[in-house]
Amino acid sequence: MKYNIRKYILSGITVILAAAVLTACGGNKPEKDDTAQSTQEIFAMDTYMSLTAYGSNSEEAVSKAVQEINRLDAMFSVGNEDSDVTKINENGSGEVSEETAFIMNRAMQVSKETKGAFDITIYPVMELWGFTTKNYRVPESSEIADVLKHVSYTNVEVNGQQVTLSDGASIDLGGIAKGYTSSRVIQIMKDCGIEHAIINLGGNVQVLGTKTDGSDWRVAIQNPDSESSYLGVLSTADKAVITSGGYERYFEQDGHVYHHIIDPQTGYPSESDLTSVTIVCSDGTTADALSTALFVMGLDGAKELYRSGSLDFEMILYDGSRVYVSEGIASGFSTDMDKEIITRQP
């Protein structure tokens, strides 16, 4: 059996992170100096991350970002016996932090809008396939059917900071936590007086402001068919750019490839007509969840959700032969591939 965990690197620009709920930048605001730069790379949330900030306070901002990332990693990780998630899974109910409650509420919102295509109760199915433990295997259909009985976002109730799981459900915030973390990082950057930054949390990119010369950041979207090429390049500012694809994590058995994006309806890796989904959104939390949901929903489902206007986002989709770009970002996306623009009205 062969397996692969590949995190695509977006854009030819360095990336950064900064955030903190309890770690505001201190001292007097320094004199503005956009030539100063601080970069740091870390491993957290089971992925490599790169953080870059520009400005006189950049070193402090990046340092506080790393502290916050590690704090949130401990809070959300299913591998940490003291995390909010582990305690709720073990007890079936309990009080969680404001951050965990916020993420779960946002997850529920995306689940409802996507009719369950995104579902944090998919955890036991992911575990069955070995994507949480790296003990990869193809489960028996009877095993999948058994755990699917407990998979439904409707089994999760969040009331303030009180969480209750019903019908044997258990949760994993891995499909949304990095997006929340990137948004927290951007807020910390702002609190530290940073006006220009770019962060990459294992492919989850979020930018603050523009580049120091006033031009947009240029974020390259990985071609899932080739590690050495891109679908295109997006010019953007103050946005999260988050991509999901089956090529990120997968294993091979008996000549068949099984990727990590599981369809909550079937318990098997999604077989939609999309191979890559990129969400562009002001909110990293929403973008992270939507990138998974739209991958499962497929092209028609993605178009329908975009046109409904129920959630504020733009998207770049790839089906293996053509790139589909929503109208709100079409002018800022350059590509050499066949491109179709998705408009709000069909």
JSON list of N, CA, C and O in Angstrom, two decimals, residues 11 13-19 34 36-39 50-55 57-58 61-62 65 182 185-200 205-213 215-219 236-240:
[
{"chain": "A", "resi": 11, "resn": "SER", "atom": "N", "xyz": [1.44, 30.31, -4.61]},
{"chain": "A", "resi": 11, "resn": "SER", "atom": "CA", "xyz": [2.07, 31.57, -4.93]},
{"chain": "A", "resi": 11, "resn": "SER", "atom": "C", "xyz": [3.55, 31.60, -4.67]},
{"chain": "A", "resi": 11, "resn": "SER", "atom": "O", "xyz": [4.09, 30.89, -3.86]},
{"chain": "A", "resi": 13, "resn": "ILE", "atom": "N", "xyz": [5.20, 33.70, -3.24]},
{"chain": "A", "resi": 13, "resn": "ILE", "atom": "CA", "xyz": [5.41, 34.71, -2.21]},
{"chain": "A", "resi": 13, "resn": "ILE", "atom": "C", "xyz": [5.55, 34.01, -0.88]},
{"chain": "A", "resi": 13, "resn": "ILE", "atom": "O", "xyz": [4.97, 32.98, -0.65]},
{"chain": "A", "resi": 14, "resn": "THR", "atom": "N", "xyz": [6.35, 34.57, -0.01]},
{"chain": "A", "resi": 14, "resn": "THR", "atom": "CA", "xyz": [6.50, 34.00, 1.33]},
{"chain": "A", "resi": 14, "resn": "THR", "atom": "C", "xyz": [5.17, 34.10, 2.07]},
{"chain": "A", "resi": 14, "resn": "THR", "atom": "O", "xyz": [4.37, 34.94, 1.75]},
{"chain": "A", "resi": 15, "resn": "VAL", "atom": "N", "xyz": [4.97, 33.27, 3.08]},
{"chain": "A", "resi": 15, "resn": "VAL", "atom": "CA", "xyz": [3.68, 33.28, 3.74]},
{"chain": "A", "resi": 15, "resn": "VAL", "atom": "C", "xyz": [3.82, 33.42, 5.25]},
{"chain": "A", "resi": 15, "resn": "VAL", "atom": "O", "xyz": [4.82, 33.07, 5.81]},
{"chain": "A", "resi": 16, "resn": "ILE", "atom": "N", "xyz": [2.79, 33.96, 5.91]},
{"chain": "A", "resi": 16, "resn": "ILE", "atom": "CA", "xyz": [2.89, 34.21, 7.32]},
{"chain": "A", "resi": 16, "resn": "ILE", "atom": "C", "xyz": [1.65, 33.88, 8.13]},
{"chain": "A", "resi": 16, "resn": "ILE", "atom": "O", "xyz": [0.64, 33.61, 7.58]},
{"chain": "A", "resi": 17, "resn": "LEU", "atom": "N", "xyz": [1.77, 34.07, 9.42]},
{"chain": "A", "resi": 17, "resn": "LEU", "atom": "CA", "xyz": [0.69, 33.88, 10.35]},
{"chain": "A", "resi": 17, "resn": "LEU", "atom": "C", "xyz": [0.88, 34.76, 11.54]},
{"chain": "A", "resi": 17, "resn": "LEU", "atom": "O", "xyz": [1.96, 34.90, 12.02]},
{"chain": "A", "resi": 18, "resn": "ALA", "atom": "N", "xyz": [-0.24, 35.20, 12.09]},
{"chain": "A", "resi": 18, "resn": "ALA", "atom": "CA", "xyz": [-0.18, 35.91, 13.35]},
{"chain": "A", "resi": 18, "resn": "ALA", "atom": "C", "xyz": [-1.54, 36.00, 13.95]},
{"chain": "A", "resi": 18, "resn": "ALA", "atom": "O", "xyz": [-2.48, 36.25, 13.26]},
{"chain": "A", "resi": 19, "resn": "ALA", "atom": "N", "xyz": [-1.64, 35.73, 15.26]},
{"chain": "A", "resi": 19, "resn": "ALA", "atom": "CA", "xyz": [-2.94, 35.79, 15.90]},
{"chain": "A", "resi": 19, "resn": "ALA", "atom": "C", "xyz": [-2.80, 35.61, 17.37]},
{"chain": "A", "resi": 19, "resn": "ALA", "atom": "O", "xyz": [-1.80, 35.15, 17.85]},
{"chain": "A", "resi": 34, "resn": "ASP", "atom": "N", "xyz": [7.73, 49.73, 6.40]},
{"chain": "A", "resi": 34, "resn": "ASP", "atom": "CA", "xyz": [7.28, 48.58, 5.63]},
{"chain": "A", "resi": 34, "resn": "ASP", "atom": "C", "xyz": [8.44, 47.76, 5.07]},
{"chain": "A", "resi": 34, "resn": "ASP", "atom": "O", "xyz": [8.22, 46.71, 4.48]},
{"chain": "A", "resi": 36, "resn": "ALA", "atom": "N", "xyz": [10.80, 46.46, 6.96]},
{"chain": "A", "resi": 36, "resn": "ALA", "atom": "CA", "xyz": [11.09, 45.40, 7.93]},
{"chain": "A", "resi": 36, "resn": "ALA", "atom": "C", "xyz": [10.23, 44.18, 7.62]},
{"chain": "A", "resi": 36, "resn": "ALA", "atom": "O", "xyz": [9.07, 44.31, 7.22]},
{"chain": "A", "resi": 37, "resn": "GLN", "atom": "N", "xyz": [10.79, 43.00, 7.83]},
{"chain": "A", "resi": 37, "resn": "GLN", "atom": "CA", "xyz": [10.07, 41.77, 7.50]},
{"chain": "A", "resi": 37, "resn": "GLN", "atom": "C", "xyz": [10.46, 40.67, 8.47]},
{"chain": "A", "resi": 37, "resn": "GLN", "atom": "O", "xyz": [11.61, 40.56, 8.89]},
{"chain": "A", "resi": 38, "resn": "SER", "atom": "N", "xyz": [9.49, 39.84, 8.82]},
{"chain": "A", "resi": 38, "resn": "SER", "atom": "CA", "xyz": [9.77, 38.69, 9.68]},
{"chain": "A", "resi": 38, "resn": "SER", "atom": "C", "xyz": [9.04, 37.47, 9.12]},
{"chain": "A", "resi": 38, "resn": "SER", "atom": "O", "xyz": [7.87, 37.55, 8.77]},
{"chain": "A", "resi": 39, "resn": "THR", "atom": "N", "xyz": [9.77, 36.37, 9.03]},
{"chain": "A", "resi": 39, "resn": "THR", "atom": "CA", "xyz": [9.21, 35.13, 8.48]},
{"chain": "A", "resi": 39, "resn": "THR", "atom": "C", "xyz": [9.53, 33.98, 9.42]},
{"chain": "A", "resi": 39, "resn": "THR", "atom": "O", "xyz": [10.62, 33.90, 9.97]},
{"chain": "A", "resi": 50, "resn": "SER", "atom": "N", "xyz": [3.74, 28.56, 7.05]},
{"chain": "A", "resi": 50, "resn": "SER", "atom": "CA", "xyz": [4.68, 29.64, 6.81]},
{"chain": "A", "resi": 50, "resn": "SER", "atom": "C", "xyz": [4.01, 30.97, 7.11]},
{"chain": "A", "resi": 50, "resn": "SER", "atom": "O", "xyz": [2.88, 31.21, 6.67]},
{"chain": "A", "resi": 51, "resn": "LEU", "atom": "N", "xyz": [4.68, 31.83, 7.86]},
{"chain": "A", "resi": 51, "resn": "LEU", "atom": "CA", "xyz": [4.12, 33.11, 8.28]},
{"chain": "A", "resi": 51, "resn": "LEU", "atom": "C", "xyz": [5.09, 34.24, 7.92]},
{"chain": "A", "resi": 51, "resn": "LEU", "atom": "O", "xyz": [6.27, 34.16, 8.27]},
{"chain": "A", "resi": 52, "resn": "THR", "atom": "N", "xyz": [4.59, 35.26, 7.27]},
{"chain": "A", "resi": 52, "resn": "THR", "atom": "CA", "xyz": [5.42, 36.43, 6.95]},
{"chain": "A", "resi": 52, "resn": "THR", "atom": "C", "xyz": [4.63, 37.70, 7.20]},
{"chain": "A", "resi": 52, "resn": "THR", "atom": "O", "xyz": [3.50, 37.84, 6.75]},
{"chain": "A", "resi": 53, "resn": "ALA", "atom": "N", "xyz": [5.24, 38.61, 7.92]},
{"chain": "A", "resi": 53, "resn": "ALA", "atom": "CA", "xyz": [4.64, 39.92, 8.19]},
{"chain": "A", "resi": 53, "resn": "ALA", "atom": "C", "xyz": [5.64, 41.00, 7.83]},
{"chain": "A", "resi": 53, "resn": "ALA", "atom": "O", "xyz": [6.85, 40.82, 7.92]},
{"chain": "A", "resi": 54, "resn": "TYR", "atom": "N", "xyz": [5.12, 42.15, 7.43]},
{"chain": "A", "resi": 54, "resn": "TYR", "atom": "CA", "xyz": [5.95, 43.29, 7.06]},
{"chain": "A", "resi": 54, "resn": "TYR", "atom": "C", "xyz": [5.61, 44.47, 7.96]},
{"chain": "A", "resi": 54, "resn": "TYR", "atom": "O", "xyz": [4.44, 44.75, 8.21]},
{"chain": "A", "resi": 55, "resn": "GLY", "atom": "N", "xyz": [6.64, 45.15, 8.46]},
{"chain": "A", "resi": 55, "resn": "GLY", "atom": "CA", "xyz": [6.42, 46.30, 9.31]},
{"chain": "A", "resi": 55, "resn": "GLY", "atom": "C", "xyz": [7.31, 46.27, 10.53]},
{"chain": "A", "resi": 55, "resn": "GLY", "atom": "O", "xyz": [7.93, 45.24, 10.86]},
{"chain": "A", "resi": 57, "resn": "ASN", "atom": "N", "xyz": [6.73, 46.11, 13.61]},
{"chain": "A", "resi": 57, "resn": "ASN", "atom": "CA", "xyz": [6.33, 45.18, 14.67]},
{"chain": "A", "resi": 57, "resn": "ASN", "atom": "C", "xyz": [6.21, 43.75, 14.17]},
{"chain": "A", "resi": 57, "resn": "ASN", "atom": "O", "xyz": [5.60, 42.90, 14.82]},
{"chain": "A", "resi": 58, "resn": "SER", "atom": "N", "xyz": [6.79, 43.46, 13.01]},
{"chain": "A", "resi": 58, "resn": "SER", "atom": "CA", "xyz": [6.58, 42.16, 12.36]},
{"chain": "A", "resi": 58, "resn": "SER", "atom": "C", "xyz": [7.11, 40.99, 13.18]},
{"chain": "A", "resi": 58, "resn": "SER", "atom": "O", "xyz": [6.48, 39.93, 13.25]},
{"chain": "A", "resi": 61, "resn": "ALA", "atom": "N", "xyz": [4.71, 40.29, 16.01]},
{"chain": "A", "resi": 61, "resn": "ALA", "atom": "CA", "xyz": [3.45, 39.78, 15.47]},
{"chain": "A", "resi": 61, "resn": "ALA", "atom": "C", "xyz": [3.57, 38.30, 15.10]},
{"chain": "A", "resi": 61, "resn": "ALA", "atom": "O", "xyz": [2.70, 37.49, 15.43]},
{"chain": "A", "resi": 62, "resn": "VAL", "atom": "N", "xyz": [4.65, 37.93, 14.44]},
{"chain": "A", "resi": 62, "resn": "VAL", "atom": "CA", "xyz": [4.85, 36.54, 14.04]},
{"chain": "A", "resi": 62, "resn": "VAL", "atom": "C", "xyz": [5.04, 35.65, 15.27]},
{"chain": "A", "resi": 62, "resn": "VAL", "atom": "O", "xyz": [4.50, 34.54, 15.35]},
{"chain": "A", "resi": 65, "resn": "ALA", "atom": "N", "xyz": [1.79, 35.08, 16.80]},
{"chain": "A", "resi": 65, "resn": "ALA", "atom": "CA", "xyz": [1.00, 34.20, 15.92]},
{"chain": "A", "resi": 65, "resn": "ALA", "atom": "C", "xyz": [1.32, 32.74, 16.20]},
{"chain": "A", "resi": 65, "resn": "ALA", "atom": "O", "xyz": [0.42, 31.90, 16.29]},
{"chain": "A", "resi": 182, "resn": "SER", "atom": "N", "xyz": [-6.41, 30.88, 10.61]},
{"chain": "A", "resi": 182, "resn": "SER", "atom": "CA", "xyz": [-5.87, 31.90, 9.72]},
{"chain": "A", "resi": 182, "resn": "SER", "atom": "C", "xyz": [-6.55, 33.25, 9.94]},
{"chain": "A", "resi": 182, "resn": "SER", "atom": "O", "xyz": [-5.90, 34.30, 9.91]},
{"chain": "A", "resi": 185, "resn": "VAL", "atom": "N", "xyz": [-5.13, 34.73, 13.07]},
{"chain": "A", "resi": 185, "resn": "VAL", "atom": "CA", "xyz": [-3.80, 35.22, 12.78]},
{"chain": "A", "resi": 185, "resn": "VAL", "atom": "C", "xyz": [-3.86, 36.62, 12.16]},
{"chain": "A", "resi": 185, "resn": "VAL", "atom": "O", "xyz": [-3.12, 37.53, 12.53]},
{"chain": "A", "resi": 186, "resn": "ILE", "atom": "N", "xyz": [-4.75, 36.78, 11.20]},
{"chain": "A", "resi": 186, "resn": "ILE", "atom": "CA", "xyz": [-4.90, 38.08, 10.54]},
{"chain": "A", "resi": 186, "resn": "ILE", "atom": "C", "xyz": [-5.31, 39.14, 11.56]},
{"chain": "A", "resi": 186, "resn": "ILE", "atom": "O", "xyz": [-4.81, 40.28, 11.53]},
{"chain": "A", "resi": 187, "resn": "GLN", "atom": "N", "xyz": [-6.20, 38.80, 12.48]},
{"chain": "A", "resi": 187, "resn": "GLN", "atom": "CA", "xyz": [-6.64, 39.76, 13.48]},
{"chain": "A", "resi": 187, "resn": "GLN", "atom": "C", "xyz": [-5.48, 40.17, 14.39]},
{"chain": "A", "resi": 187, "resn": "GLN", "atom": "O", "xyz": [-5.34, 41.34, 14.75]},
{"chain": "A", "resi": 188, "resn": "ILE", "atom": "N", "xyz": [-4.64, 39.21, 14.76]},
{"chain": "A", "resi": 188, "resn": "ILE", "atom": "CA", "xyz": [-3.48, 39.53, 15.59]},
{"chain": "A", "resi": 188, "resn": "ILE", "atom": "C", "xyz": [-2.52, 40.44, 14.84]},
{"chain": "A", "resi": 188, "resn": "ILE", "atom": "O", "xyz": [-1.94, 41.37, 15.40]},
{"chain": "A", "resi": 189, "resn": "MET", "atom": "N", "xyz": [-2.34, 40.17, 13.57]},
{"chain": "A", "resi": 189, "resn": "MET", "atom": "CA", "xyz": [-1.50, 41.03, 12.75]},
{"chain": "A", "resi": 189, "resn": "MET", "atom": "C", "xyz": [-2.02, 42.48, 12.81]},
{"chain": "A", "resi": 189, "resn": "MET", "atom": "O", "xyz": [-1.25, 43.42, 12.99]},
{"chain": "A", "resi": 190, "resn": "LYS", "atom": "N", "xyz": [-3.32, 42.63, 12.66]},
{"chain": "A", "resi": 190, "resn": "LYS", "atom": "CA", "xyz": [-3.91, 43.96, 12.71]},
{"chain": "A", "resi": 190, "resn": "LYS", "atom": "C", "xyz": [-3.68, 44.60, 14.08]},
{"chain": "A", "resi": 190, "resn": "LYS", "atom": "O", "xyz": [-3.35, 45.79, 14.19]},
{"chain": "A", "resi": 191, "resn": "ASP", "atom": "N", "xyz": [-3.89, 43.81, 15.15]},
{"chain": "A", "resi": 191, "resn": "ASP", "atom": "CA", "xyz": [-3.70, 44.32, 16.51]},
{"chain": "A", "resi": 191, "resn": "ASP", "atom": "C", "xyz": [-2.27, 44.77, 16.75]},
{"chain": "A", "resi": 191, "resn": "ASP", "atom": "O", "xyz": [-2.02, 45.64, 17.58]},
{"chain": "A", "resi": 192, "resn": "CYS", "atom": "N", "xyz": [-1.33, 44.16, 16.04]},
{"chain": "A", "resi": 192, "resn": "CYS", "atom": "CA", "xyz": [0.08, 44.51, 16.18]},
{"chain": "A", "resi": 192, "resn": "CYS", "atom": "C", "xyz": [0.49, 45.63, 15.23]},
{"chain": "A", "resi": 192, "resn": "CYS", "atom": "O", "xyz": [1.69, 45.94, 15.10]},
{"chain": "A", "resi": 193, "resn": "GLY", "atom": "N", "xyz": [-0.48, 46.20, 14.54]},
{"chain": "A", "resi": 193, "resn": "GLY", "atom": "CA", "xyz": [-0.17, 47.31, 13.65]},
{"chain": "A", "resi": 193, "resn": "GLY", "atom": "C", "xyz": [0.35, 46.90, 12.29]},
{"chain": "A", "resi": 193, "resn": "GLY", "atom": "O", "xyz": [0.81, 47.73, 11.50]},
{"chain": "A", "resi": 194, "resn": "ILE", "atom": "N", "xyz": [0.26, 45.61, 11.97]},
{"chain": "A", "resi": 194, "resn": "ILE", "atom": "CA", "xyz": [0.72, 45.12, 10.68]},
{"chain": "A", "resi": 194, "resn": "ILE", "atom": "C", "xyz": [-0.33, 45.42, 9.61]},
{"chain": "A", "resi": 194, "resn": "ILE", "atom": "O", "xyz": [-1.52, 45.19, 9.82]},
{"chain": "A", "resi": 195, "resn": "GLU", "atom": "N", "xyz": [0.11, 45.91, 8.46]},
{"chain": "A", "resi": 195, "resn": "GLU", "atom": "CA", "xyz": [-0.80, 46.23, 7.37]},
{"chain": "A", "resi": 195, "resn": "GLU", "atom": "C", "xyz": [-0.59, 45.34, 6.15]},
{"chain": "A", "resi": 195, "resn": "GLU", "atom": "O", "xyz": [-1.44, 45.32, 5.25]},
{"chain": "A", "resi": 196, "resn": "HIS", "atom": "N", "xyz": [0.52, 44.61, 6.10]},
{"chain": "A", "resi": 196, "resn": "HIS", "atom": "CA", "xyz": [0.84, 43.76, 4.95]},
{"chain": "A", "resi": 196, "resn": "HIS", "atom": "C", "xyz": [1.35, 42.41, 5.46]},
{"chain": "A", "resi": 196, "resn": "HIS", "atom": "O", "xyz": [2.35, 42.35, 6.19]},
{"chain": "A", "resi": 197, "resn": "ALA", "atom": "N", "xyz": [0.66, 41.34, 5.11]},
{"chain": "A", "resi": 197, "resn": "ALA", "atom": "CA", "xyz": [1.07, 40.02, 5.56]},
{"chain": "A", "resi": 197, "resn": "ALA", "atom": "C", "xyz": [0.46, 38.96, 4.67]},
{"chain": "A", "resi": 197, "resn": "ALA", "atom": "O", "xyz": [-0.59, 39.17, 4.05]},
{"chain": "A", "resi": 198, "resn": "ILE", "atom": "N", "xyz": [1.11, 37.81, 4.63]},
{"chain": "A", "resi": 198, "resn": "ILE", "atom": "CA", "xyz": [0.56, 36.65, 3.94]},
{"chain": "A", "resi": 198, "resn": "ILE", "atom": "C", "xyz": [0.91, 35.40, 4.73]},
{"chain": "A", "resi": 198, "resn": "ILE", "atom": "O", "xyz": [2.04, 35.24, 5.19]},
{"chain": "A", "resi": 199, "resn": "ILE", "atom": "N", "xyz": [-0.07, 34.55, 4.93]},
{"chain": "A", "resi": 199, "resn": "ILE", "atom": "CA", "xyz": [0.13, 33.35, 5.73]},
{"chain": "A", "resi": 199, "resn": "ILE", "atom": "C", "xyz": [-0.32, 32.12, 4.94]},
{"chain": "A", "resi": 199, "resn": "ILE", "atom": "O", "xyz": [-1.24, 32.19, 4.13]},
{"chain": "A", "resi": 200, "resn": "ASN", "atom": "N", "xyz": [0.37, 31.03, 5.16]},
{"chain": "A", "resi": 200, "resn": "ASN", "atom": "CA", "xyz": [0.04, 29.77, 4.49]},
{"chain": "A", "resi": 200, "resn": "ASN", "atom": "C", "xyz": [0.02, 28.66, 5.53]},
{"chain": "A", "resi": 200, "resn": "ASN", "atom": "O", "xyz": [1.06, 28.27, 6.04]},
{"chain": "A", "resi": 205, "resn": "VAL", "atom": "N", "xyz": [-4.30, 29.75, 2.51]},
{"chain": "A", "resi": 205, "resn": "VAL", "atom": "CA", "xyz": [-3.64, 31.04, 2.40]},
{"chain": "A", "resi": 205, "resn": "VAL", "atom": "C", "xyz": [-4.59, 32.15, 2.79]},
{"chain": "A", "resi": 205, "resn": "VAL", "atom": "O", "xyz": [-5.76, 32.13, 2.40]},
{"chain": "A", "resi": 206, "resn": "GLN", "atom": "N", "xyz": [-4.09, 33.11, 3.56]},
{"chain": "A", "resi": 206, "resn": "GLN", "atom": "CA", "xyz": [-4.88, 34.30, 3.85]},
{"chain": "A", "resi": 206, "resn": "GLN", "atom": "C", "xyz": [-3.93, 35.50, 3.83]},
{"chain": "A", "resi": 206, "resn": "GLN", "atom": "O", "xyz": [-2.83, 35.43, 4.37]},
{"chain": "A", "resi": 207, "resn": "VAL", "atom": "N", "xyz": [-4.38, 36.58, 3.19]},
{"chain": "A", "resi": 207, "resn": "VAL", "atom": "CA", "xyz": [-3.53, 37.76, 3.05]},
{"chain": "A", "resi": 207, "resn": "VAL", "atom": "C", "xyz": [-4.15, 38.95, 3.76]},
{"chain": "A", "resi": 207, "resn": "VAL", "atom": "O", "xyz": [-5.36, 39.09, 3.84]},
{"chain": "A", "resi": 208, "resn": "LEU", "atom": "N", "xyz": [-3.28, 39.81, 4.28]},
{"chain": "A", "resi": 208, "resn": "LEU", "atom": "CA", "xyz": [-3.69, 41.04, 4.92]},
{"chain": "A", "resi": 208, "resn": "LEU", "atom": "C", "xyz": [-3.26, 42.22, 4.06]},
{"chain": "A", "resi": 208, "resn": "LEU", "atom": "O", "xyz": [-2.07, 42.35, 3.74]},
{"chain": "A", "resi": 209, "resn": "GLY", "atom": "N", "xyz": [-4.22, 43.04, 3.69]},
{"chain": "A", "resi": 209, "resn": "GLY", "atom": "CA", "xyz": [-3.91, 44.20, 2.87]},
{"chain": "A", "resi": 209, "resn": "GLY", "atom": "C", "xyz": [-3.35, 43.80, 1.51]},
{"chain": "A", "resi": 209, "resn": "GLY", "atom": "O", "xyz": [-3.73, 42.78, 0.94]},
{"chain": "A", "resi": 210, "resn": "THR", "atom": "N", "xyz": [-2.44, 44.62, 1.02]},
{"chain": "A", "resi": 210, "resn": "THR", "atom": "CA", "xyz": [-1.77, 44.36, -0.25]},
{"chain": "A", "resi": 210, "resn": "THR", "atom": "C", "xyz": [-0.29, 44.10, 0.02]},
{"chain": "A", "resi": 210, "resn": "THR", "atom": "O", "xyz": [0.15, 44.09, 1.18]},
{"chain": "A", "resi": 211, "resn": "LYS", "atom": "N", "xyz": [0.48, 43.93, -1.03]},
{"chain": "A", "resi": 211, "resn": "LYS", "atom": "CA", "xyz": [1.93, 43.91, -0.87]},
{"chain": "A", "resi": 211, "resn": "LYS", "atom": "C", "xyz": [2.40, 45.30, -0.47]},
{"chain": "A", "resi": 211, "resn": "LYS", "atom": "O", "xyz": [1.64, 46.28, -0.59]},
{"chain": "A", "resi": 212, "resn": "THR", "atom": "N", "xyz": [3.62, 45.40, 0.00]},
{"chain": "A", "resi": 212, "resn": "THR", "atom": "CA", "xyz": [4.09, 46.69, 0.51]},
{"chain": "A", "resi": 212, "resn": "THR", "atom": "C", "xyz": [4.16, 47.77, -0.56]},
{"chain": "A", "resi": 212, "resn": "THR", "atom": "O", "xyz": [4.14, 48.96, -0.24]},
{"chain": "A", "resi": 213, "resn": "ASP", "atom": "N", "xyz": [4.19, 47.38, -1.84]},
{"chain": "A", "resi": 213, "resn": "ASP", "atom": "CA", "xyz": [4.22, 48.38, -2.91]},
{"chain": "A", "resi": 213, "resn": "ASP", "atom": "C", "xyz": [2.82, 48.81, -3.35]},
{"chain": "A", "resi": 213, "resn": "ASP", "atom": "O", "xyz": [2.66, 49.58, -4.29]},
{"chain": "A", "resi": 215, "resn": "SER", "atom": "N", "xyz": [0.45, 46.84, -4.59]},
{"chain": "A", "resi": 215, "resn": "SER", "atom": "CA", "xyz": [-0.15, 45.93, -5.57]},
{"chain": "A", "resi": 215, "resn": "SER", "atom": "C", "xyz": [-0.77, 44.73, -4.86]},
{"chain": "A", "resi": 215, "resn": "SER", "atom": "O", "xyz": [-0.42, 44.41, -3.71]},
{"chain": "A", "resi": 216, "resn": "ASP", "atom": "N", "xyz": [-1.69, 44.06, -5.54]},
{"chain": "A", "resi": 216, "resn": "ASP", "atom": "CA", "xyz": [-2.34, 42.88, -4.97]},
{"chain": "A", "resi": 216, "resn": "ASP", "atom": "C", "xyz": [-1.34, 41.74, -4.79]},
{"chain": "A", "resi": 216, "resn": "ASP", "atom": "O", "xyz": [-0.35, 41.64, -5.51]},
{"chain": "A", "resi": 217, "resn": "TRP", "atom": "N", "xyz": [-1.65, 40.90, -3.82]},
{"chain": "A", "resi": 217, "resn": "TRP", "atom": "CA", "xyz": [-0.93, 39.63, -3.69]},
{"chain": "A", "resi": 217, "resn": "TRP", "atom": "C", "xyz": [-1.30, 38.76, -4.88]},
{"chain": "A", "resi": 217, "resn": "TRP", "atom": "O", "xyz": [-2.43, 38.82, -5.38]},
{"chain": "A", "resi": 218, "resn": "ARG", "atom": "N", "xyz": [-0.38, 37.93, -5.31]},
{"chain": "A", "resi": 218, "resn": "ARG", "atom": "CA", "xyz": [-0.64, 36.98, -6.40]},
{"chain": "A", "resi": 218, "resn": "ARG", "atom": "C", "xyz": [-0.52, 35.56, -5.85]},
{"chain": "A", "resi": 218, "resn": "ARG", "atom": "O", "xyz": [0.57, 35.14, -5.44]},
{"chain": "A", "resi": 219, "resn": "VAL", "atom": "N", "xyz": [-1.64, 34.87, -5.81]},
{"chain": "A", "resi": 219, "resn": "VAL", "atom": "CA", "xyz": [-1.71, 33.54, -5.23]},
{"chain": "A", "resi": 219, "resn": "VAL", "atom": "C", "xyz": [-1.92, 32.51, -6.33]},
{"chain": "A", "resi": 219, "resn": "VAL", "atom": "O", "xyz": [-2.92, 32.57, -7.05]},
{"chain": "A", "resi": 236, "resn": "THR", "atom": "N", "xyz": [-5.28, 39.30, -5.44]},
{"chain": "A", "resi": 236, "resn": "THR", "atom": "CA", "xyz": [-6.26, 39.53, -4.39]},
{"chain": "A", "resi": 236, "resn": "THR", "atom": "C", "xyz": [-5.66, 40.31, -3.24]},
{"chain": "A", "resi": 236, "resn": "THR", "atom": "O", "xyz": [-4.44, 40.43, -3.11]},
{"chain": "A", "resi": 237, "resn": "ALA", "atom": "N", "xyz": [-6.52, 40.81, -2.37]},
{"chain": "A", "resi": 237, "resn": "ALA", "atom": "CA", "xyz": [-6.12, 41.53, -1.16]},
{"chain": "A", "resi": 237, "resn": "ALA", "atom": "C", "xyz": [-7.16, 41.29, -0.07]},
{"chain": "A", "resi": 237, "resn": "ALA", "atom": "O", "xyz": [-8.35, 41.15, -0.37]},
{"chain": "A", "resi": 238, "resn": "ASP", "atom": "N", "xyz": [-6.69, 41.19, 1.18]},
{"chain": "A", "resi": 238, "resn": "ASP", "atom": "CA", "xyz": [-7.60, 41.03, 2.33]},
{"chain": "A", "resi": 238, "resn": "ASP", "atom": "C", "xyz": [-8.57, 39.86, 2.17]},
{"chain": "A", "resi": 238, "resn": "ASP", "atom": "O", "xyz": [-9.76, 39.98, 2.48]},
{"chain": "A", "resi": 239, "resn": "LYS", "atom": "N", "xyz": [-8.09, 38.74, 1.71]},
{"chain": "A", "resi": 239, "resn": "LYS", "atom": "CA", "xyz": [-8.95, 37.57, 1.49]},
{"chain": "A", "resi": 239, "resn": "LYS", "atom": "C", "xyz": [-8.25, 36.28, 1.93]},
{"chain": "A", "resi": 239, "resn": "LYS", "atom": "O", "xyz": [-7.03, 36.18, 1.95]},
{"chain": "A", "resi": 240, "resn": "ALA", "atom": "N", "xyz": [-9.08, 35.29, 2.26]},
{"chain": "A", "resi": 240, "resn": "ALA", "atom": "CA", "xyz": [-8.60, 33.92, 2.45]},
{"chain": "A", "resi": 240, "resn": "ALA", "atom": "C", "xyz": [-8.76, 33.20, 1.11]},
{"chain": "A", "resi": 240, "resn": "ALA", "atom": "O", "xyz": [-9.76, 33.39, 0.41]}
]
